[in-house]
Short mmCIF file of N, CA and C in Angstrom, two decimals:
data_model
loop_
_atom_site.label_atom_id
_atom_site.label_comp_id
_atom_site.label_asym_id
_atom_site.label_seq_id
_atom_site.Cartn_x
_atom_site.Cartn_y
_atom_site.Cartn_z
N MET H 1 61.10 -12.44 8.48
CA MET H 1 60.92 -13.02 7.20
C MET H 1 59.54 -13.77 6.93
N GLU H 2 59.27 -13.99 5.67
CA GLU H 2 58.09 -14.67 5.30
C GLU H 2 58.17 -16.10 5.52
N ASN H 3 59.24 -16.76 5.43
CA ASN H 3 59.39 -18.32 5.41
C ASN H 3 59.79 -18.71 6.68
N GLN H 4 59.43 -18.04 7.87
CA GLN H 4 59.78 -18.43 9.09
C GLN H 4 58.74 -18.40 9.97
N PHE H 5 58.65 -19.36 11.06
CA PHE H 5 57.49 -19.38 12.06
C PHE H 5 58.24 -19.89 13.36
N GLN H 6 57.73 -19.42 14.34
CA GLN H 6 58.13 -20.02 15.71
C GLN H 6 56.91 -20.08 16.61
N THR H 7 56.90 -21.28 17.41
CA THR H 7 55.91 -21.48 18.37
C THR H 7 56.44 -22.30 19.56
N VAL H 8 55.67 -22.39 20.34
CA VAL H 8 56.09 -23.08 21.75
C VAL H 8 55.04 -24.24 22.15
N SER H 9 55.53 -25.47 22.63
CA SER H 9 54.52 -26.24 23.35
C SER H 9 54.42 -25.85 24.81
N SER H 10 53.38 -26.62 25.34
CA SER H 10 53.30 -26.46 26.88
C SER H 10 53.58 -27.69 27.45
N SER H 11 53.95 -27.62 28.95
CA SER H 11 54.14 -28.85 29.52
C SER H 11 53.08 -29.37 30.45
N ALA H 12 51.82 -28.41 30.38
CA ALA H 12 50.59 -28.73 31.19
C ALA H 12 50.10 -30.12 31.25
N ARG H 13 50.03 -30.81 29.91
CA ARG H 13 49.52 -31.99 29.89
C ARG H 13 50.54 -32.92 30.69
N ASN H 14 51.58 -32.94 30.54
CA ASN H 14 52.66 -33.74 31.24
C ASN H 14 52.55 -33.63 32.87
N MET H 15 52.41 -32.47 33.33
CA MET H 15 52.11 -32.07 34.62
C MET H 15 50.82 -32.73 35.21
N LYS H 16 49.58 -32.69 34.23
CA LYS H 16 48.47 -33.33 34.71
C LYS H 16 48.56 -34.65 34.97
N THR H 17 49.34 -35.48 33.81
CA THR H 17 49.55 -36.83 34.13
C THR H 17 50.32 -37.20 35.35
N LEU H 18 51.30 -36.37 35.62
CA LEU H 18 52.19 -36.56 36.75
C LEU H 18 51.31 -36.54 38.09
N PHE H 19 50.35 -35.39 38.02
CA PHE H 19 49.63 -35.50 39.22
C PHE H 19 48.60 -36.59 39.47
N ILE H 20 48.05 -37.04 38.26
CA ILE H 20 47.21 -38.26 38.35
C ILE H 20 48.04 -39.48 38.83
N THR H 21 49.12 -39.60 38.12
CA THR H 21 50.10 -40.83 38.83
C THR H 21 50.34 -40.72 40.27
N TRP H 22 50.61 -39.30 40.61
CA TRP H 22 51.16 -39.23 42.10
C TRP H 22 49.74 -39.67 43.08
N GLY H 23 48.52 -39.18 42.54
CA GLY H 23 47.43 -39.51 43.37
C GLY H 23 47.05 -41.12 43.32
N VAL H 24 47.31 -41.77 42.12
CA VAL H 24 47.21 -43.27 42.05
C VAL H 24 48.19 -43.84 42.86
N MET H 25 49.41 -43.55 43.08
CA MET H 25 50.48 -44.07 43.92
C MET H 25 50.35 -43.89 45.11
N ALA H 26 49.73 -42.69 45.57
CA ALA H 26 49.60 -42.37 47.08
C ALA H 26 48.34 -43.18 47.43
N ALA H 27 47.50 -43.51 46.75
CA ALA H 27 46.34 -44.32 47.15
C ALA H 27 46.60 -45.71 47.24
N VAL H 28 47.51 -46.26 46.44
CA VAL H 28 48.05 -47.67 46.58
C VAL H 28 48.95 -47.63 47.81
N ALA H 29 49.75 -46.71 48.09
CA ALA H 29 50.50 -46.74 49.27
C ALA H 29 49.63 -46.92 50.52
N LEU H 30 48.31 -46.71 50.49
CA LEU H 30 47.38 -46.75 51.69
C LEU H 30 47.41 -48.48 51.95
N LEU H 31 47.85 -49.16 51.10
CA LEU H 31 47.80 -50.60 51.46
C LEU H 31 49.34 -50.83 52.57
N GLY H 32 50.09 -49.96 52.64
CA GLY H 32 51.12 -49.94 53.56
C GLY H 32 50.49 -49.92 55.05
N LEU H 33 49.41 -49.38 55.23
CA LEU H 33 48.62 -49.44 56.51
C LEU H 33 48.30 -50.90 56.99
N ALA H 34 48.19 -51.72 55.86
CA ALA H 34 47.99 -53.27 56.23
C ALA H 34 49.26 -53.73 56.97
N VAL H 35 50.30 -53.23 56.61
CA VAL H 35 51.68 -53.65 57.43
C VAL H 35 52.00 -52.89 58.72
N SER H 36 51.92 -51.47 58.63
CA SER H 36 51.86 -50.84 59.78
C SER H 36 51.96 -49.19 59.23
N VAL H 37 51.81 -48.47 60.57
CA VAL H 37 51.61 -46.91 60.20
C VAL H 37 53.12 -46.34 59.70
N PRO H 38 54.18 -46.81 60.23
CA PRO H 38 55.50 -46.38 59.92
C PRO H 38 55.70 -46.76 58.25
N ALA H 39 55.43 -48.01 57.71
CA ALA H 39 55.44 -48.54 56.47
C ALA H 39 54.57 -47.46 55.58
N PHE H 40 53.34 -47.10 55.99
CA PHE H 40 52.63 -46.29 55.09
C PHE H 40 53.35 -44.90 55.14
N ILE H 41 53.76 -44.49 56.21
CA ILE H 41 54.53 -43.02 56.04
C ILE H 41 55.92 -43.15 55.35
N PHE H 42 56.32 -44.24 55.24
CA PHE H 42 57.68 -44.38 54.54
C PHE H 42 57.30 -44.41 53.00
N PHE H 43 56.28 -45.20 52.72
CA PHE H 43 55.74 -45.22 51.13
C PHE H 43 55.41 -43.95 50.71
N GLU H 44 54.76 -43.27 51.55
CA GLU H 44 54.04 -41.88 51.23
C GLU H 44 55.24 -40.96 50.98
N ALA H 45 56.12 -40.83 51.96
CA ALA H 45 57.24 -39.87 51.73
C ALA H 45 58.15 -40.20 50.53
N ILE H 46 58.36 -41.47 50.32
CA ILE H 46 59.23 -41.84 48.81
C ILE H 46 58.58 -41.55 47.66
N ILE H 47 57.32 -41.83 47.76
CA ILE H 47 56.40 -41.26 46.56
C ILE H 47 56.35 -39.87 46.34
N SER H 48 56.20 -39.14 47.46
CA SER H 48 56.14 -37.61 47.45
C SER H 48 57.33 -37.11 46.92
N ILE H 49 58.40 -37.39 47.45
CA ILE H 49 59.84 -37.02 47.12
C ILE H 49 60.06 -37.09 45.68
N ALA H 50 59.72 -38.53 45.20
CA ALA H 50 60.07 -38.77 43.70
C ALA H 50 59.02 -37.97 42.94
N CYS H 51 57.90 -37.76 43.11
CA CYS H 51 57.00 -36.88 42.27
C CYS H 51 57.35 -35.39 42.43
N ILE H 52 57.69 -34.85 43.57
CA ILE H 52 58.17 -33.48 43.68
C ILE H 52 59.46 -33.29 42.81
N ILE H 53 60.10 -34.11 42.79
CA ILE H 53 61.47 -34.11 41.84
C ILE H 53 61.09 -34.13 40.42
N MET H 54 60.10 -34.99 40.01
CA MET H 54 59.63 -35.24 38.78
C MET H 54 58.81 -33.88 38.30
N LEU H 55 57.97 -33.31 39.22
CA LEU H 55 57.38 -32.29 38.94
C LEU H 55 58.19 -30.96 38.38
N PHE H 56 59.45 -30.76 39.28
CA PHE H 56 60.09 -29.69 38.76
C PHE H 56 60.79 -29.88 37.59
N THR H 57 61.07 -31.41 37.23
CA THR H 57 61.74 -31.62 36.02
C THR H 57 60.82 -31.61 34.81
N VAL H 58 59.73 -32.07 35.00
CA VAL H 58 58.54 -31.72 33.84
C VAL H 58 58.06 -30.52 33.63
N SER H 59 57.92 -29.70 34.62
CA SER H 59 57.56 -28.49 34.41
C SER H 59 58.31 -27.49 33.56
N LYS H 60 59.82 -27.79 33.37
CA LYS H 60 60.52 -26.99 32.63
C LYS H 60 60.57 -27.46 31.04
N VAL H 61 60.05 -28.72 30.80
CA VAL H 61 60.08 -29.22 29.48
C VAL H 61 59.14 -28.72 28.49
N LYS H 62 59.53 -27.66 27.65
CA LYS H 62 58.70 -27.12 26.78
C LYS H 62 59.64 -27.36 25.53
N TRP H 63 58.93 -27.17 24.46
CA TRP H 63 59.64 -27.31 23.24
C TRP H 63 59.32 -26.15 22.22
N VAL H 64 60.41 -25.69 21.94
CA VAL H 64 60.30 -24.22 20.91
C VAL H 64 60.53 -24.86 19.40
N LEU H 65 59.46 -24.83 18.72
CA LEU H 65 59.48 -25.23 17.30
C LEU H 65 59.73 -24.03 16.37
N ASP H 66 60.90 -24.14 15.55
CA ASP H 66 61.27 -23.05 14.66
C ASP H 66 61.30 -23.71 13.39
N PHE H 67 60.30 -23.19 12.35
CA PHE H 67 60.31 -23.23 11.15
C PHE H 67 61.36 -22.33 10.28
N GLU H 68 61.96 -22.78 9.36
CA GLU H 68 62.83 -22.13 8.40
C GLU H 68 62.47 -22.71 7.09
N GLY H 69 61.55 -22.29 6.37
CA GLY H 69 61.01 -22.88 5.12
C GLY H 69 60.45 -24.05 5.48
N THR H 70 61.19 -25.19 4.85
CA THR H 70 60.63 -26.55 5.16
C THR H 70 61.48 -27.40 6.26
N THR H 71 62.25 -26.66 6.89
CA THR H 71 63.28 -27.22 7.89
C THR H 71 62.50 -26.82 9.35
N LEU H 72 62.42 -27.91 9.99
CA LEU H 72 61.91 -27.65 11.39
C LEU H 72 62.97 -28.01 12.33
N ILE H 73 63.33 -27.15 13.38
CA ILE H 73 64.44 -27.41 14.28
C ILE H 73 63.52 -27.23 15.54
N ILE H 74 63.73 -28.36 16.48
CA ILE H 74 62.75 -28.31 17.53
C ILE H 74 63.92 -28.08 18.92
N THR H 75 63.77 -27.31 19.83
CA THR H 75 64.71 -27.20 20.92
C THR H 75 64.03 -27.35 22.30
N ASN H 76 64.80 -28.23 23.12
CA ASN H 76 64.10 -28.47 24.39
C ASN H 76 64.44 -27.40 25.31
N ALA H 77 63.39 -26.67 25.89
CA ALA H 77 63.93 -25.52 26.59
C ALA H 77 64.49 -25.77 28.05
N ALA H 78 64.51 -26.94 28.43
CA ALA H 78 64.96 -27.36 29.66
C ALA H 78 66.62 -27.61 29.47
N ASN H 79 66.88 -28.53 28.67
CA ASN H 79 68.30 -28.62 28.47
C ASN H 79 68.89 -28.19 27.35
N HIS H 80 68.16 -27.41 26.05
CA HIS H 80 68.68 -26.83 25.14
C HIS H 80 69.05 -27.79 24.06
N ARG H 81 68.62 -28.89 23.99
CA ARG H 81 69.06 -29.89 22.89
C ARG H 81 68.16 -29.43 21.81
N GLN H 82 68.73 -29.70 20.59
CA GLN H 82 68.15 -29.42 19.45
C GLN H 82 68.15 -30.56 18.58
N TYR H 83 67.00 -30.66 17.72
CA TYR H 83 67.06 -31.68 16.82
C TYR H 83 66.19 -31.14 15.50
N CYS H 84 66.78 -31.43 14.27
CA CYS H 84 66.33 -30.80 13.16
C CYS H 84 65.66 -31.83 12.22
N PHE H 85 64.67 -31.68 11.66
CA PHE H 85 63.91 -32.35 10.71
C PHE H 85 63.77 -31.43 9.34
N ASP H 86 64.57 -32.03 8.36
CA ASP H 86 64.60 -31.36 7.23
C ASP H 86 63.99 -32.05 5.84
N ASP H 87 63.56 -33.23 6.01
CA ASP H 87 62.88 -33.82 4.95
C ASP H 87 61.44 -34.22 5.12
N LEU H 88 60.71 -33.36 5.69
CA LEU H 88 59.26 -33.34 6.16
C LEU H 88 58.47 -33.14 4.97
N LYS H 89 57.21 -33.79 4.83
CA LYS H 89 56.12 -33.44 4.11
C LYS H 89 54.94 -32.77 4.69
N ARG H 90 53.90 -32.42 4.12
CA ARG H 90 52.59 -31.85 4.78
C ARG H 90 51.99 -33.25 5.44
N THR H 91 52.01 -34.32 4.84
CA THR H 91 51.36 -35.45 5.59
C THR H 91 52.16 -36.05 6.61
N ASP H 92 53.26 -35.54 6.90
CA ASP H 92 53.92 -35.96 8.19
C ASP H 92 53.60 -35.56 9.45
N PHE H 93 52.72 -34.43 9.21
CA PHE H 93 52.10 -33.70 10.48
C PHE H 93 50.78 -34.03 10.83
N ILE H 94 50.37 -34.52 12.04
CA ILE H 94 49.08 -34.69 12.41
C ILE H 94 48.77 -33.83 13.46
N PHE H 95 47.59 -33.09 13.18
CA PHE H 95 46.97 -32.17 14.08
C PHE H 95 45.80 -32.65 14.83
N THR H 96 45.93 -32.49 16.06
CA THR H 96 44.57 -32.80 16.90
C THR H 96 44.19 -31.57 17.81
N GLN H 97 42.91 -31.28 17.85
CA GLN H 97 42.64 -30.07 18.75
C GLN H 97 41.22 -30.38 19.03
N ASN H 98 40.86 -30.09 20.44
CA ASN H 98 39.46 -30.01 20.76
C ASN H 98 38.98 -28.78 21.03
N GLN H 99 37.65 -28.73 21.48
CA GLN H 99 37.02 -27.54 21.50
C GLN H 99 37.68 -26.44 22.41
N SER H 100 37.98 -26.75 23.58
CA SER H 100 38.65 -25.86 24.48
C SER H 100 40.03 -25.48 23.95
N GLN H 101 40.68 -26.25 23.31
CA GLN H 101 42.05 -25.75 22.72
C GLN H 101 41.72 -24.85 21.44
N LYS H 102 40.80 -25.18 20.82
CA LYS H 102 40.44 -24.32 19.60
C LYS H 102 40.09 -22.77 20.22
N ASP H 103 39.47 -22.74 21.43
CA ASP H 103 39.24 -21.50 22.09
C ASP H 103 40.47 -20.73 22.50
N LYS H 104 41.44 -21.59 22.80
CA LYS H 104 42.73 -20.97 23.28
C LYS H 104 43.80 -20.85 22.13
N ASN H 105 43.40 -21.26 20.92
CA ASN H 105 44.21 -21.25 19.75
C ASN H 105 45.39 -22.16 20.21
N CYS H 106 45.13 -23.45 20.48
CA CYS H 106 46.40 -24.34 20.73
C CYS H 106 45.83 -25.71 20.26
N GLY H 107 46.92 -26.55 20.31
CA GLY H 107 46.43 -28.10 19.74
C GLY H 107 47.72 -28.94 20.05
N HIS H 108 47.55 -30.11 19.68
CA HIS H 108 48.64 -31.18 19.69
C HIS H 108 49.08 -31.50 18.40
N LEU H 109 50.43 -31.65 18.15
CA LEU H 109 51.17 -31.89 16.80
C LEU H 109 52.04 -33.01 16.86
N LYS H 110 51.78 -34.09 16.21
CA LYS H 110 52.63 -35.31 15.97
C LYS H 110 53.19 -35.32 14.59
N ILE H 111 54.46 -35.64 14.67
CA ILE H 111 55.21 -35.90 13.48
C ILE H 111 55.56 -37.32 13.22
N VAL H 112 54.88 -37.88 12.16
CA VAL H 112 54.85 -39.12 11.82
C VAL H 112 56.20 -39.68 11.55
N GLY H 113 56.59 -40.86 12.04
CA GLY H 113 57.87 -41.67 11.88
C GLY H 113 58.94 -41.13 12.61
N SER H 114 58.25 -40.53 13.89
CA SER H 114 59.23 -39.92 14.99
C SER H 114 58.59 -40.05 16.27
N SER H 115 59.13 -39.94 17.27
CA SER H 115 58.45 -40.05 18.51
C SER H 115 58.00 -38.58 19.15
N ALA H 116 58.27 -37.61 18.17
CA ALA H 116 58.00 -36.24 18.49
C ALA H 116 56.56 -35.97 18.36
N VAL H 117 55.95 -35.75 19.67
CA VAL H 117 54.54 -35.28 20.09
C VAL H 117 54.60 -33.99 20.88
N PHE H 118 53.88 -32.89 20.40
CA PHE H 118 53.81 -31.72 21.24
C PHE H 118 52.38 -31.31 21.58
N HIS H 119 52.32 -31.30 22.90
CA HIS H 119 51.22 -30.87 23.47
C HIS H 119 50.90 -29.41 23.69
N ASP H 120 49.69 -28.98 23.43
CA ASP H 120 49.25 -27.65 23.71
C ASP H 120 50.25 -26.61 22.88
N VAL H 121 50.50 -26.79 21.55
CA VAL H 121 51.26 -25.87 20.95
C VAL H 121 50.53 -24.60 20.63
N GLN H 122 51.08 -23.39 20.88
CA GLN H 122 50.56 -22.13 20.84
C GLN H 122 50.49 -21.76 19.33
N SER H 123 49.60 -21.02 19.11
CA SER H 123 49.45 -20.20 17.55
C SER H 123 49.09 -21.24 16.74
N PHE H 124 48.14 -22.18 17.22
CA PHE H 124 47.83 -23.33 16.44
C PHE H 124 47.21 -23.21 14.96
N ALA H 125 46.37 -22.27 14.91
CA ALA H 125 45.72 -21.84 13.56
C ALA H 125 46.93 -21.34 12.59
N GLU H 126 47.97 -20.61 13.07
CA GLU H 126 48.88 -19.98 12.32
C GLU H 126 49.93 -21.00 11.97
N LEU H 127 50.10 -22.02 12.74
CA LEU H 127 50.99 -23.08 12.51
C LEU H 127 50.57 -24.08 11.45
N LYS H 128 49.35 -24.22 11.56
CA LYS H 128 48.60 -25.21 10.40
C LYS H 128 48.80 -24.46 9.14
N ALA H 129 48.47 -23.11 9.10
CA ALA H 129 48.44 -22.35 7.75
C ALA H 129 49.91 -22.18 7.25
N TYR H 130 50.82 -22.05 8.22
CA TYR H 130 52.33 -22.03 7.62
C TYR H 130 52.65 -23.43 7.15
N ILE H 131 52.36 -24.57 7.83
CA ILE H 131 52.59 -25.74 7.20
C ILE H 131 51.93 -25.97 5.96
N ASP H 132 50.61 -25.67 5.78
CA ASP H 132 49.99 -25.88 4.52
C ASP H 132 50.51 -25.02 3.34
N ARG H 133 50.98 -23.65 3.80
CA ARG H 133 51.67 -22.97 2.61
C ARG H 133 53.03 -23.37 2.31
N ASN H 134 53.90 -23.97 3.21
CA ASN H 134 55.39 -24.14 2.92
C ASN H 134 55.64 -25.54 2.63
N PHE H 135 54.87 -26.52 3.14
CA PHE H 135 55.19 -28.03 2.83
C PHE H 135 54.22 -28.62 1.85
N SER H 136 54.82 -29.49 0.82
CA SER H 136 54.28 -30.24 -0.11
C SER H 136 53.46 -31.47 0.34
N ALA H 137 52.54 -31.84 -0.45
CA ALA H 137 52.03 -33.17 0.07
C ALA H 137 52.54 -34.32 -0.33
#
């Protein structure tokens, strides 16, 4: 149908943040060497286990964005929870995109007035065109 559009976000940015956090926490755990080698090993093991669990959890979190006219239904691909936005205007969408994202036709989408931020949304040019065409200012 003409008044429908679907796209999906990526979890790559969240995973990158997790890897950076993991590295910082592992570096801070080096302070455990000031206490003893077993303390250092204990801290590193706890940090590694926690980060591996978070990595598996975060890697599954993608959002599917389904537009039907001016209604937006977002679905969490990990737990299949859905949220519906039906009173959105064109000005409620904030688009951000850098040059490498432009080359890959993806970008970030934020919905004003909510905590919804979607990173690396695919088919970004088509998404912007759909929103411009179907949502009023």
